[in-house]
Amino acid sequence: MTCELCEREVEPLTVHHLIPRQKKGHHGPKINICSACHKQIHTLYDNTRLAQELNSLEKLKNEPQMHKFLCWVSKQDPNKRVKVHRRKA
């Protein structure tokens, strides 16, 4: 299966709600992405920004911080775990 963000062949994929469930996005659009991309999204952005500004695949891909990550991660071995640094509380 191919991650819709980094386009690597990775299994398993996770489901990302483009409008977070906490923002009433239960039945909204979803994308299938790898865990590295999913973790990076939630490390960089809060649910309000995701719901209001980054609520499509194209908007996520074109956001500068995410674009930089995608350029890097797309070159990584899909069989190896990619470590994502969590933001500090």
MMTF fields as JSON, N, C-alpha, C and O atoms, coordinates in Angstrom:
{
  "mmtfVersion": "1.0.0",
  "mmtfProducer": "UNKNOWN",
  "numBonds": 355,
  "numAtoms": 356,
  "numGroups": 89,
  "numChains": 1,
  "numModels": 1,
  "chainsPerModel": [1],
  "groupsPerChain": [89],
  "chainIdList": ["A"],
  "bondAtomList": [4, 2, 8, 6, 12, 10, 16, 14, 20, 18, 24, 22, 28, 26, 32, 30, 36, 34, 40, 38, 44, 42, 48, 46, 52, 50, 56, 54, 60, 58, 64, 62, 68, 66, 72, 70, 76, 74, 80, 78, 84, 82, 88, 86, 92, 90, 96, 94, 100, 98, 104, 102, 108, 106, 112, 110, 116, 114, 120, 118, 124, 122, 128, 126, 132, 130, 136, 134, 140, 138, 144, 142, 148, 146, 152, 150, 156, 154, 160, 158, 164, 162, 168, 166, 172, 170, 176, 174, 180, 178, 184, 182, 188, 186, 192, 190, 196, 194, 200, 198, 204, 202, 208, 206, 212, 210, 216, 214, 220, 218, 224, 222, 228, 226, 232, 230, 236, 234, 240, 238, 244, 242, 248, 246, 252, 250, 256, 254, 260, 258, 264, 262, 268, 266, 272, 270, 276, 274, 280, 278, 284, 282, 288, 286, 292, 290, 296, 294, 300, 298, 304, 302, 308, 306, 312, 310, 316, 314, 320, 318, 324, 322, 328, 326, 332, 330, 336, 334, 340, 338, 344, 342, 348, 346, 352, 350],
  "bondOrderList": [1, 1, 1, 1, 1, 1, 1, 1, 1, 1, 1, 1, 1, 1, 1, 1, 1, 1, 1, 1, 1, 1, 1, 1, 1, 1, 1, 1, 1, 1, 1, 1, 1, 1, 1, 1, 1, 1, 1, 1, 1, 1, 1, 1, 1, 1, 1, 1, 1, 1, 1, 1, 1, 1, 1, 1, 1, 1, 1, 1, 1, 1, 1, 1, 1, 1, 1, 1, 1, 1, 1, 1, 1, 1, 1, 1, 1, 1, 1, 1, 1, 1, 1, 1, 1, 1, 1, 1],
  "groupList": [{"groupName": "MET", "atomNameList": ["N", "CA", "C", "O"], "elementList": ["N", "C", "C", "O"], "formalChargeList": [0, 0, 0, 0], "bondAtomList": [1, 0, 2, 1, 3, 2], "bondOrderList": [1, 1, 2], "singleLetterCode": "M", "chemCompType": "L-PEPTIDE LINKING"}, {"groupName": "THR", "atomNameList": ["N", "CA", "C", "O"], "elementList": ["N", "C", "C", "O"], "formalChargeList": [0, 0, 0, 0], "bondAtomList": [1, 0, 2, 1, 3, 2], "bondOrderList": [1, 1, 2], "singleLetterCode": "T", "chemCompType": "L-PEPTIDE LINKING"}, {"groupName": "CYS", "atomNameList": ["N", "CA", "C", "O"], "elementList": ["N", "C", "C", "O"], "formalChargeList": [0, 0, 0, 0], "bondAtomList": [1, 0, 2, 1, 3, 2], "bondOrderList": [1, 1, 2], "singleLetterCode": "C", "chemCompType": "L-PEPTIDE LINKING"}, {"groupName": "GLU", "atomNameList": ["N", "CA", "C", "O"], "elementList": ["N", "C", "C", "O"], "formalChargeList": [0, 0, 0, 0], "bondAtomList": [1, 0, 2, 1, 3, 2], "bondOrderList": [1, 1, 2], "singleLetterCode": "E", "chemCompType": "L-PEPTIDE LINKING"}, {"groupName": "LEU", "atomNameList": ["N", "CA", "C", "O"], "elementList": ["N", "C", "C", "O"], "formalChargeList": [0, 0, 0, 0], "bondAtomList": [1, 0, 2, 1, 3, 2], "bondOrderList": [1, 1, 2], "singleLetterCode": "L", "chemCompType": "L-PEPTIDE LINKING"}, {"groupName": "ARG", "atomNameList": ["N", "CA", "C", "O"], "elementList": ["N", "C", "C", "O"], "formalChargeList": [0, 0, 0, 0], "bondAtomList": [1, 0, 2, 1, 3, 2], "bondOrderList": [1, 1, 2], "singleLetterCode": "R", "chemCompType": "L-PEPTIDE LINKING"}, {"groupName": "VAL", "atomNameList": ["N", "CA", "C", "O"], "elementList": ["N", "C", "C", "O"], "formalChargeList": [0, 0, 0, 0], "bondAtomList": [1, 0, 2, 1, 3, 2], "bondOrderList": [1, 1, 2], "singleLetterCode": "V", "chemCompType": "L-PEPTIDE LINKING"}, {"groupName": "PRO", "atomNameList": ["N", "CA", "C", "O"], "elementList": ["N", "C", "C", "O"], "formalChargeList": [0, 0, 0, 0], "bondAtomList": [1, 0, 2, 1, 3, 2], "bondOrderList": [1, 1, 2], "singleLetterCode": "P", "chemCompType": "L-PEPTIDE LINKING"}, {"groupName": "HIS", "atomNameList": ["N", "CA", "C", "O"], "elementList": ["N", "C", "C", "O"], "formalChargeList": [0, 0, 0, 0], "bondAtomList": [1, 0, 2, 1, 3, 2], "bondOrderList": [1, 1, 2], "singleLetterCode": "H", "chemCompType": "L-PEPTIDE LINKING"}, {"groupName": "ILE", "atomNameList": ["N", "CA", "C", "O"], "elementList": ["N", "C", "C", "O"], "formalChargeList": [0, 0, 0, 0], "bondAtomList": [1, 0, 2, 1, 3, 2], "bondOrderList": [1, 1, 2], "singleLetterCode": "I", "chemCompType": "L-PEPTIDE LINKING"}, {"groupName": "GLN", "atomNameList": ["N", "CA", "C", "O"], "elementList": ["N", "C", "C", "O"], "formalChargeList": [0, 0, 0, 0], "bondAtomList": [1, 0, 2, 1, 3, 2], "bondOrderList": [1, 1, 2], "singleLetterCode": "Q", "chemCompType": "L-PEPTIDE LINKING"}, {"groupName": "LYS", "atomNameList": ["N", "CA", "C", "O"], "elementList": ["N", "C", "C", "O"], "formalChargeList": [0, 0, 0, 0], "bondAtomList": [1, 0, 2, 1, 3, 2], "bondOrderList": [1, 1, 2], "singleLetterCode": "K", "chemCompType": "L-PEPTIDE LINKING"}, {"groupName": "GLY", "atomNameList": ["N", "CA", "C", "O"], "elementList": ["N", "C", "C", "O"], "formalChargeList": [0, 0, 0, 0], "bondAtomList": [1, 0, 2, 1, 3, 2], "bondOrderList": [1, 1, 2], "singleLetterCode": "G", "chemCompType": "PEPTIDE LINKING"}, {"groupName": "ASN", "atomNameList": ["N", "CA", "C", "O"], "elementList": ["N", "C", "C", "O"], "formalChargeList": [0, 0, 0, 0], "bondAtomList": [1, 0, 2, 1, 3, 2], "bondOrderList": [1, 1, 2], "singleLetterCode": "N", "chemCompType": "L-PEPTIDE LINKING"}, {"groupName": "SER", "atomNameList": ["N", "CA", "C", "O"], "elementList": ["N", "C", "C", "O"], "formalChargeList": [0, 0, 0, 0], "bondAtomList": [1, 0, 2, 1, 3, 2], "bondOrderList": [1, 1, 2], "singleLetterCode": "S", "chemCompType": "L-PEPTIDE LINKING"}, {"groupName": "ALA", "atomNameList": ["N", "CA", "C", "O"], "elementList": ["N", "C", "C", "O"], "formalChargeList": [0, 0, 0, 0], "bondAtomList": [1, 0, 2, 1, 3, 2], "bondOrderList": [1, 1, 2], "singleLetterCode": "A", "chemCompType": "L-PEPTIDE LINKING"}, {"groupName": "TYR", "atomNameList": ["N", "CA", "C", "O"], "elementList": ["N", "C", "C", "O"], "formalChargeList": [0, 0, 0, 0], "bondAtomList": [1, 0, 2, 1, 3, 2], "bondOrderList": [1, 1, 2], "singleLetterCode": "Y", "chemCompType": "L-PEPTIDE LINKING"}, {"groupName": "ASP", "atomNameList": ["N", "CA", "C", "O"], "elementList": ["N", "C", "C", "O"], "formalChargeList": [0, 0, 0, 0], "bondAtomList": [1, 0, 2, 1, 3, 2], "bondOrderList": [1, 1, 2], "singleLetterCode": "D", "chemCompType": "L-PEPTIDE LINKING"}, {"groupName": "PHE", "atomNameList": ["N", "CA", "C", "O"], "elementList": ["N", "C", "C", "O"], "formalChargeList": [0, 0, 0, 0], "bondAtomList": [1, 0, 2, 1, 3, 2], "bondOrderList": [1, 1, 2], "singleLetterCode": "F", "chemCompType": "L-PEPTIDE LINKING"}, {"groupName": "TRP", "atomNameList": ["N", "CA", "C", "O"], "elementList": ["N", "C", "C", "O"], "formalChargeList": [0, 0, 0, 0], "bondAtomList": [1, 0, 2, 1, 3, 2], "bondOrderList": [1, 1, 2], "singleLetterCode": "W", "chemCompType": "L-PEPTIDE LINKING"}],
  "groupTypeList": [0, 1, 2, 3, 4, 2, 3, 5, 3, 6, 3, 7, 4, 1, 6, 8, 8, 4, 9, 7, 5, 10, 11, 11, 12, 8, 8, 12, 7, 11, 9, 13, 9, 2, 14, 15, 2, 8, 11, 10, 9, 8, 1, 4, 16, 17, 13, 1, 5, 4, 15, 10, 3, 4, 13, 14, 4, 3, 11, 4, 11, 13, 3, 7, 10, 0, 8, 11, 18, 4, 2, 19, 6, 14, 11, 10, 17, 7, 13, 11, 5, 6, 11, 6, 8, 5, 5, 11, 15],
  "groupIdList": [1, 2, 3, 4, 5, 6, 7, 8, 9, 10, 11, 12, 13, 14, 15, 16, 17, 18, 19, 20, 21, 22, 23, 24, 25, 26, 27, 28, 29, 30, 31, 32, 33, 34, 35, 36, 37, 38, 39, 40, 41, 42, 43, 44, 45, 46, 47, 48, 49, 50, 51, 52, 53, 54, 55, 56, 57, 58, 59, 60, 61, 62, 63, 64, 65, 66, 67, 68, 69, 70, 71, 72, 73, 74, 75, 76, 77, 78, 79, 80, 81, 82, 83, 84, 85, 86, 87, 88, 89],
  "secStructList": [7, 5, 7, 6, 6, 6, 7, 7, 5, 7, 1, 1, 7, 3, 3, 3, 3, 1, 1, 7, 4, 4, 4, 6, 7, 6, 6, 1, 7, 3, 3, 3, 3, 7, 2, 2, 2, 2, 2, 2, 2, 2, 2, 2, 7, 7, 2, 2, 2, 2, 2, 2, 6, 7, 7, 1, 2, 2, 2, 2, 2, 2, 1, 2, 2, 2, 2, 2, 2, 2, 2, 2, 2, 6, 6, 1, 7, 6, 6, 1, 7, 7, 7, 7, 7, 7, 7, 7, 7],
  "xCoordList": [0.838, 0.0, 0.887, 1.97, 0.433, 1.207, 0.667, -0.533, 1.57, 1.209, 0.813, 1.534, -0.32, -0.809, 0.0, -0.109, 0.804, 1.625, 3.043, 3.466, 3.773, 5.177, 5.341, 6.417, 4.285, 4.249, 5.208, 5.637, 5.54, 6.356, 5.425, 4.281, 5.934, 5.206, 5.442, 6.518, 4.436, 4.568, 3.332, 2.21, 3.556, 2.429, 2.713, 3.867, 1.751, 0.37, 0.26, 1.128, -0.797, -1.097, -2.085, -2.804, -2.12, -3.079, -4.064, -3.777, -5.208, -6.227, -6.097, -6.14, -5.939, -5.881, -7.149, -7.469, -7.871, -9.061, -8.594, -7.949, -8.903, -8.463, -9.059, -8.432, -10.249, -10.813, -10.839, -11.578, -10.033, -9.915, -11.261, -12.206, -11.319, -12.554, -13.009, -14.21, -12.067, -12.413, -13.068, -13.708, -12.909, -13.511, -14.678, -14.97, -15.338, -16.528, -16.219, -17.043, -15.033, -14.642, -14.814, -14.175, -15.67, -15.874, -16.203, -15.656, -17.087, -17.561, -16.994, -17.47, -15.987, -15.388, -14.373, -14.242, -13.657, -12.673, -11.489, -11.087, -10.945, -9.827, -8.779, -9.09, -7.53, -6.462, -5.732, -5.73, -5.116, -4.341, -2.869, -2.325, -2.228, -0.838, -0.034, -0.586, 1.296, 2.171, 2.226, 1.853, 2.689, 2.728, 3.707, 3.468, 4.811, 5.772, 5.119, 5.268, 4.404, 3.712, 2.628, 2.454, 1.906, 0.827, 1.375, 0.832, 2.454, 3.064, 3.584, 3.448, 4.179, 4.728, 3.626, 3.803, 2.513, 1.383, 0.97, 0.826, 0.781, 0.283, 1.368, 1.063, 2.626, 3.716, 3.777, 4.009, 3.571, 3.71, 2.474, 2.609, 1.284, 0.067, -0.953, -1.088, -1.671, -2.76, -4.039, -4.105, -5.041, -6.276, -7.023, -7.689, -6.924, -7.602, -7.005, -7.74, -5.676, -5.032, -5.321, -5.543, -5.317, -5.624, -7.041, -7.26, -7.99, -9.389, -9.617, -10.368, -8.973, -9.256, -8.392, -8.872, -7.113, -6.195, -5.639, -5.406, -5.426, -4.734, -5.661, -5.317, -6.836, -7.886, -8.021, -9.092, -6.921, -6.917, -5.52, -4.548, -5.435, -4.159, -3.192, -2.025, -3.661, -2.802, -2.309, -1.145, -3.176, -2.759, -1.69, -0.737, -1.834, -0.81, 0.508, 1.564, 0.456, 1.672, 2.401, 3.63, 1.665, 2.263, 2.646, 3.288, 2.27, 2.647, 4.159, 4.667, 4.906, 6.369, 7.039, 7.935, 6.636, 7.268, 7.0, 7.891, 5.78, 5.433, 6.115, 6.569, 6.191, 6.858, 8.32, 8.828, 8.989, 10.385, 10.507, 11.395, 9.608, 9.616, 9.363, 10.036, 8.405, 8.066, 9.226, 9.457, 9.955, 11.134, 12.167, 12.8, 12.328, 13.296, 12.796, 13.513, 11.578, 11.081, 10.885, 10.99, 10.606, 10.394, 11.658, 11.584, 12.81, 14.079, 14.477, 15.481, 13.686, 14.005, 13.492, 12.506, 14.181, 13.805, 12.446, 12.3, 11.453, 10.118, 10.069, 9.099, 11.105, 11.125, 11.736, 11.723, 12.271, 12.85, 11.958, 11.308, 11.932, 11.111, 11.743, 12.942, 10.934, 11.394, 11.049, 9.896, 12.059, 11.822, 11.39, 12.045, 10.28, 9.753, 9.874, 9.437, 10.465, 10.63, 9.328, 8.809, 8.814, 7.592, 7.891, 8.994, 6.896, 7.114, 7.137, 6.496, 7.869, 8.006, 6.802, 6.295, 6.358, 5.169, 5.445, 4.543],
  "yCoordList": [-1.178, 0.0, 1.247, 1.241, 2.297, 3.518, 4.626, 4.902, 5.252, 6.4, 7.544, 7.865, 8.143, 9.218, 10.505, 11.394, 10.623, 11.82, 11.629, 12.359, 10.662, 10.5, 9.576, 9.508, 8.875, 7.99, 6.805, 6.251, 6.422, 5.215, 4.013, 4.136, 2.858, 1.604, 1.133, 0.629, 1.297, 0.993, 0.244, 0.548, -0.738, -1.415, -1.511, -1.724, -1.369, -0.973, 0.544, 1.273, 1.004, 2.426, 2.775, 1.907, 4.046, 4.514, 5.455, 5.992, 5.648, 6.55, 7.897, 7.979, 8.948, 10.311, 11.042, 11.125, 11.572, 12.378, 13.782, 14.442, 14.247, 15.57, 16.671, 17.712, 16.458, 17.33, 16.466, 15.484, 16.828, 15.98, 15.622, 16.411, 14.422, 13.951, 14.89, 15.08, 15.478, 16.418, 17.683, 18.426, 17.924, 19.09, 18.673, 19.322, 17.591, 17.063, 16.46, 16.537, 15.861, 15.296, 13.788, 13.149, 13.202, 11.745, 11.187, 10.162, 11.854, 11.331, 12.113, 11.975, 12.925, 13.739, 12.958, 11.743, 13.661, 13.003, 12.453, 13.01, 11.349, 10.675, 10.337, 10.222, 10.178, 9.71, 8.572, 8.482, 7.709, 6.587, 6.952, 7.166, 7.022, 7.455, 6.554, 5.836, 6.61, 5.809, 6.426, 7.583, 5.651, 6.14, 7.298, 8.183, 7.317, 8.417, 9.742, 10.744, 9.751, 10.963, 11.365, 12.55, 10.391, 10.671, 11.305, 12.292, 10.729, 11.289, 12.694, 13.571, 12.914, 14.23, 15.283, 16.404, 14.943, 15.875, 16.342, 17.539, 15.383, 15.734, 16.317, 16.885, 16.189, 16.86, 18.331, 19.199, 18.607, 19.976, 20.857, 22.063, 20.274, 21.087, 20.66, 19.479, 21.659, 21.324, 21.075, 21.371, 20.532, 20.146, 21.33, 21.181, 22.496, 23.678, 24.064, 24.339, 24.086, 24.435, 23.384, 23.712, 22.118, 21.05, 21.21, 21.07, 21.502, 21.627, 22.854, 22.789, 23.977, 25.227, 25.459, 26.005, 25.05, 25.418, 24.236, 24.354, 23.109, 21.981, 20.782, 19.663, 21.031, 20.014, 19.316, 18.814, 19.289, 18.524, 17.945, 18.418, 16.932, 16.3, 17.309, 17.36, 18.107, 19.09, 20.164, 20.561, 20.633, 21.654, 21.107, 21.815, 19.852, 19.242, 19.106, 19.44, 18.62, 18.424, 19.733, 19.752, 20.823, 22.101, 22.978, 24.011, 22.595, 23.368, 23.242, 22.12, 24.346, 24.295, 23.299, 22.57, 23.246, 22.307, 20.858, 20.012, 20.583, 19.216, 18.856, 17.724, 19.799, 19.554, 19.172, 18.246, 19.885, 19.576, 18.15, 17.402, 17.774, 16.421, 15.389, 14.359, 15.651, 14.698, 14.487, 13.368, 15.552, 15.42, 14.499, 13.686, 14.637, 13.797, 12.362, 11.425, 12.181, 10.834, 9.998, 8.773, 10.635, 9.879, 9.132, 8.181, 9.558, 8.911, 7.823, 7.135, 7.674, 6.706, 5.311, 5.162, 4.307, 2.919, 2.645, 2.803, 2.237, 1.996, 0.814, 0.66, -0.018, -1.166, -0.842, -1.673, 0.367, 0.784, 1.801, 2.61, 1.753, 2.676, 4.065, 4.215, 5.068, 6.449, 7.08, 7.054, 7.649, 8.276, 9.721, 10.485, 10.083, 11.436, 12.025, 11.415, 13.206, 13.847, 14.531, 15.367, 14.175, 14.774, 16.165, 16.437, 17.049, 18.386, 18.32, 17.465, 19.216, 19.239, 19.926, 20.918, 19.387, 19.927, 21.233, 21.808],
  "zCoordList": [0.0, 0.0, 0.0, 0.586, -0.648, -0.798, 0.105, 0.12, 0.853, 1.684, 0.752, -0.192, 1.023, 0.162, 0.31, -0.535, 1.36, 1.538, 1.0, 0.104, 1.534, 1.128, -0.077, -0.671, -0.431, -1.6, -1.498, -2.509, -0.248, -0.056, 0.064, 0.502, -0.33, -0.158, 1.271, 1.594, 2.123, 3.545, 4.022, 3.618, 4.886, 5.536, 7.01, 7.381, 7.857, 7.539, 7.437, 7.917, 6.817, 6.763, 7.864, 8.361, 8.243, 9.239, 8.553, 7.483, 9.162, 8.624, 9.326, 10.553, 8.529, 9.073, 8.656, 7.471, 9.648, 9.377, 9.012, 9.826, 7.819, 7.388, 8.243, 8.439, 8.748, 9.775, 11.039, 11.101, 12.051, 13.242, 13.864, 13.844, 14.411, 15.043, 16.151, 16.347, 16.875, 17.946, 17.403, 18.148, 16.115, 15.463, 14.574, 13.569, 14.952, 14.266, 12.894, 11.983, 12.746, 11.472, 11.38, 10.544, 12.228, 12.248, 10.87, 10.464, 10.159, 8.874, 7.693, 6.566, 7.949, 6.9, 6.08, 6.23, 5.213, 4.343, 5.135, 6.157, 4.636, 5.274, 4.224, 3.039, 4.669, 3.795, 4.49, 5.718, 3.702, 4.231, 4.155, 3.072, 5.317, 5.381, 6.307, 7.141, 6.137, 6.999, 8.393, 8.585, 9.351, 10.73, 10.894, 11.716, 10.128, 10.235, 9.833, 10.533, 8.72, 8.278, 9.272, 9.559, 9.791, 10.732, 12.007, 12.505, 12.527, 13.737, 13.481, 14.333, 12.312, 11.999, 11.906, 12.385, 11.307, 11.215, 12.607, 12.852, 13.519, 14.853, 15.744, 16.793, 15.348, 16.061, 15.66, 16.502, 14.393, 13.882, 14.098, 14.305, 14.054, 14.005, 15.054, 15.374, 15.583, 16.5, 15.697, 14.504, 16.367, 15.68, 15.08, 14.056, 15.696, 15.158, 13.812, 12.863, 13.723, 12.448, 11.394, 10.228, 11.799, 10.844, 10.291, 9.088, 11.162, 10.733, 9.858, 8.885, 10.196, 9.497, 8.265, 7.271, 8.313, 7.245, 6.45, 5.247, 7.108, 6.465, 6.316, 6.697, 5.759, 5.716, 4.362, 4.02, 3.591, 2.342, 2.137, 2.726, 1.307, 1.009, 0.396, 0.785, -0.551, -1.215, -0.256, -0.316, 0.621, 1.584, 2.52, 2.848, 2.956, 3.803, 3.055, 3.593, 1.827, 1.038, 0.775, 0.715, 0.62, 0.264, 1.448, 1.258, 2.66, 3.838, 4.005, 4.0, 4.154, 4.117, 5.062, 4.636, 6.318, 7.25, 6.862, 6.932, 6.457, 6.069, 4.754, 4.581, 3.835, 2.551, 2.772, 2.139, 3.669, 3.987, 4.526, 4.118, 5.449, 6.001, 4.907, 4.863, 4.028, 2.969, 2.005, 1.546, 1.697, 0.827, 1.475, 0.801, 2.784, 3.507, 3.628, 3.276, 4.122, 4.436, 3.175, 3.227, 2.056, 0.811, 0.383, -0.394, 0.887, 0.559, 1.561, 1.373, 2.622, 3.664, 3.3, 2.579, 3.812, 3.582, 4.227, 5.439, 3.437, 4.001, 4.968, 5.711, 4.963, 5.867, 7.22, 8.129, 7.354, 8.626, 9.295, 8.634, 10.61, 11.379, 11.351, 11.586, 11.066, 11.037, 12.373, 12.802, 13.034, 14.329, 14.125, 13.416, 14.756, 14.69, 16.085, 17.061, 16.182, 17.476, 17.866, 17.126, 19.012, 19.528, 20.052, 20.525, 19.965, 20.5, 22.013, 22.622, 22.598, 24.062, 24.678, 24.154, 25.79, 26.464, 27.169, 27.78]
}
